[in-house]
XYZ file of N, CA and C in Angstrom:
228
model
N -2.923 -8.509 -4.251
C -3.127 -7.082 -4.290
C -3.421 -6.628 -5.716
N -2.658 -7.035 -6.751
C -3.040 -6.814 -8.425
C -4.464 -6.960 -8.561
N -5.253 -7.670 -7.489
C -6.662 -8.188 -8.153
C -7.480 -7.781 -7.404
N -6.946 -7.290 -5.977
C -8.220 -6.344 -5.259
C -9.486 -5.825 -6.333
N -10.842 -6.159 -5.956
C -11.962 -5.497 -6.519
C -12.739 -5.135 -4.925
N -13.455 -4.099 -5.699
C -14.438 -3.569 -4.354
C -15.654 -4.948 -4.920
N -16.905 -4.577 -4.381
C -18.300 -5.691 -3.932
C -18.701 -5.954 -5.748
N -18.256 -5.126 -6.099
C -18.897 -4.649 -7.801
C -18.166 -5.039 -8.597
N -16.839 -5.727 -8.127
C -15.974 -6.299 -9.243
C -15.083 -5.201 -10.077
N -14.964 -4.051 -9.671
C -14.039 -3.113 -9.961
C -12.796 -2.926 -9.619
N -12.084 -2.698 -9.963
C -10.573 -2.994 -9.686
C -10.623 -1.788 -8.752
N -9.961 -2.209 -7.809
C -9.292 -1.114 -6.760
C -7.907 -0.462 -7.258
N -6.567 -1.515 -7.397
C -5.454 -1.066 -7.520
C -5.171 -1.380 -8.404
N -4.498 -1.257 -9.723
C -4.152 -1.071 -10.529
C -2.679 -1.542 -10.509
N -1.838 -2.288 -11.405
C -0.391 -2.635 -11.341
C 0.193 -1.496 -11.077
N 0.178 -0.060 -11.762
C 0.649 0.802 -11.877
C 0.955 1.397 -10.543
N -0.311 1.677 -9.610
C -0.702 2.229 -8.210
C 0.494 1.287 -7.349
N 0.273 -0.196 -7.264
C 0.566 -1.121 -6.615
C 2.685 -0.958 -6.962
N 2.864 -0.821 -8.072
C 4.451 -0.458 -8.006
C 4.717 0.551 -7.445
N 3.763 1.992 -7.876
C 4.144 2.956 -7.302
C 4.073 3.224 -5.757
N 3.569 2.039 -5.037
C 3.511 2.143 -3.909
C 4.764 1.388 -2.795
N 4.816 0.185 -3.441
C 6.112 -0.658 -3.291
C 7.745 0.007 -3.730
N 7.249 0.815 -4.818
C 8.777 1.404 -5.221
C 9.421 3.154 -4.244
N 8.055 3.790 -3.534
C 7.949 4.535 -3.052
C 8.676 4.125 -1.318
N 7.974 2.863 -1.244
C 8.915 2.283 0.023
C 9.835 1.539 -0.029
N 10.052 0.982 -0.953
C 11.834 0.828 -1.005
C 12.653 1.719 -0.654
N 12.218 3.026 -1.695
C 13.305 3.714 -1.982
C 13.436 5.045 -0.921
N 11.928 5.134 -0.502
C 12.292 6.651 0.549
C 12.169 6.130 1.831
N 11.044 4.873 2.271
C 11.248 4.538 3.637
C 11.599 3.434 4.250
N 11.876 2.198 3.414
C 13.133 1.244 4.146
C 13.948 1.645 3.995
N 14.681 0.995 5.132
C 16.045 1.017 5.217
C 16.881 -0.233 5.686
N 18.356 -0.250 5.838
C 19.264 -1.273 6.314
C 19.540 -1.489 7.787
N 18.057 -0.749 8.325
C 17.961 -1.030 9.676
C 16.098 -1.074 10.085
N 15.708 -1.185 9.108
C 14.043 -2.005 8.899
C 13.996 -2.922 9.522
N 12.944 -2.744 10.086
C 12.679 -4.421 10.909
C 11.561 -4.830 10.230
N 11.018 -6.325 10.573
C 10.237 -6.739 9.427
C 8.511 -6.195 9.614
N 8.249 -5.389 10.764
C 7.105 -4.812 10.996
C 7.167 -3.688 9.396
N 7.940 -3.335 9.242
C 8.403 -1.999 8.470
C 7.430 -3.021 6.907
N 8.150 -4.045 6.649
C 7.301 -4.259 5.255
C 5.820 -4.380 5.178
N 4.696 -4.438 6.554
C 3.610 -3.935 6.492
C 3.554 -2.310 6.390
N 4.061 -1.786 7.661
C 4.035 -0.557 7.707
C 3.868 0.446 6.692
N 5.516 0.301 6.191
C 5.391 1.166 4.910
C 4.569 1.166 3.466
N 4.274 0.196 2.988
C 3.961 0.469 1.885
C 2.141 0.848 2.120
N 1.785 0.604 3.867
C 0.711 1.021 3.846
C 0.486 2.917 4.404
N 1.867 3.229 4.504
C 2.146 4.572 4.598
C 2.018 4.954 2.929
N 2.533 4.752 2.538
C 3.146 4.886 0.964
C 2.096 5.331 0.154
N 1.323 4.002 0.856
C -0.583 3.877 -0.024
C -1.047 5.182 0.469
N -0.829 5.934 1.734
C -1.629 6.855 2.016
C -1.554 8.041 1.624
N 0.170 8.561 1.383
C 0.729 9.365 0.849
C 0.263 9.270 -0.567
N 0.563 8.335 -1.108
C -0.211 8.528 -2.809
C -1.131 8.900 -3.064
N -2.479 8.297 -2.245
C -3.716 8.276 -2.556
C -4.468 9.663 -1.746
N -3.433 10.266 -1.098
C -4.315 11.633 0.049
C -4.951 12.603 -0.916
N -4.916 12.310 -2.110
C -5.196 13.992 -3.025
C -7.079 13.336 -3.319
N -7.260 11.910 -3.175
C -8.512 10.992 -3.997
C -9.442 11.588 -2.907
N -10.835 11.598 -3.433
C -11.981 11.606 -2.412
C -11.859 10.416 -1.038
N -12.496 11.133 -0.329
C -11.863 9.745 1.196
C -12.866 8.253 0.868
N -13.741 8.014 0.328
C -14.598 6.664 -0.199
C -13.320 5.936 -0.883
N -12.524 6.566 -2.176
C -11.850 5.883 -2.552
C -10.667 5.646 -2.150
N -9.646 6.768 -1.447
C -8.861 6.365 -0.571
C -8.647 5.341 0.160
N -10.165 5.507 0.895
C -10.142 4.411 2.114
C -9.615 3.055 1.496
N -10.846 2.840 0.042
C -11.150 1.464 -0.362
C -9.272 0.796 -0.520
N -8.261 1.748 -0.630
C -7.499 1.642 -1.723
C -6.660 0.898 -0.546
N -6.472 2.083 0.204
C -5.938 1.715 1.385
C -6.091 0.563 2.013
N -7.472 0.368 2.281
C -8.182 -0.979 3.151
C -7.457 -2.280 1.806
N -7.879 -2.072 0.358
C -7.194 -2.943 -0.026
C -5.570 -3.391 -0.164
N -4.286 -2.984 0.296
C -3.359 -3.288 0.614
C -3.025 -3.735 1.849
N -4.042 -3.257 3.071
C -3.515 -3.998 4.092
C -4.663 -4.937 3.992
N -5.237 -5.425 3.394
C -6.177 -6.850 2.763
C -4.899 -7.598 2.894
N -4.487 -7.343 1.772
C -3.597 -8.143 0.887
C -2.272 -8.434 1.817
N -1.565 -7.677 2.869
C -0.678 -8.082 3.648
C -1.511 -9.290 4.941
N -3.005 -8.584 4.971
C -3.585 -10.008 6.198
C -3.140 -10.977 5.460
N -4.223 -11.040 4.286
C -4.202 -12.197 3.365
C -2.871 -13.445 3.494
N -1.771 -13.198 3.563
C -0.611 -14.052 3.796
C 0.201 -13.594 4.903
N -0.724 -13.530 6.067
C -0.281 -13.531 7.442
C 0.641 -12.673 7.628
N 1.133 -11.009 7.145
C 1.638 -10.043 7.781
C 0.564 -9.252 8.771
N 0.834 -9.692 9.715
C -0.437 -8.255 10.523
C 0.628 -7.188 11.350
């Protein structure tokens, strides 16, 4: 996910984006009764909530690149 690029070799997510998205679902939407669907789920909620203010081209890309990155090592 750190290395997502769109076709052009541009970085999609950024370390910064990528914590703030992981630290956003730790802390407001898992919980101690999460099931393991929840660690796709959320942080691709998380991504959406962050990114809703961006034009929808880049949203999407941002978005589409985190649940990349959960296919990528077999969370679907």
């Amino acid at each position: 996910m750190f290395t997502a690029t769109d076709n052009a070799g541009a970085l999609i997510l950024t370390p910064t984006e990528v914590a703030a998205i992981f630290y956003l679902a730790l802390t407001q939407r898992l919980s101690r009764r999460s099931q393991f669907a929840g660690s796709r789920r959320f942080p691709v909620s998380s991504a959406r909530s962050l990114f809703r203010a961006l034009p929808a081209t880049q949203r999407t890309a941002k978005i589409a690149a985190v649940e990349s990155a959960f296919e990528a090592v077999g969370i679907a």
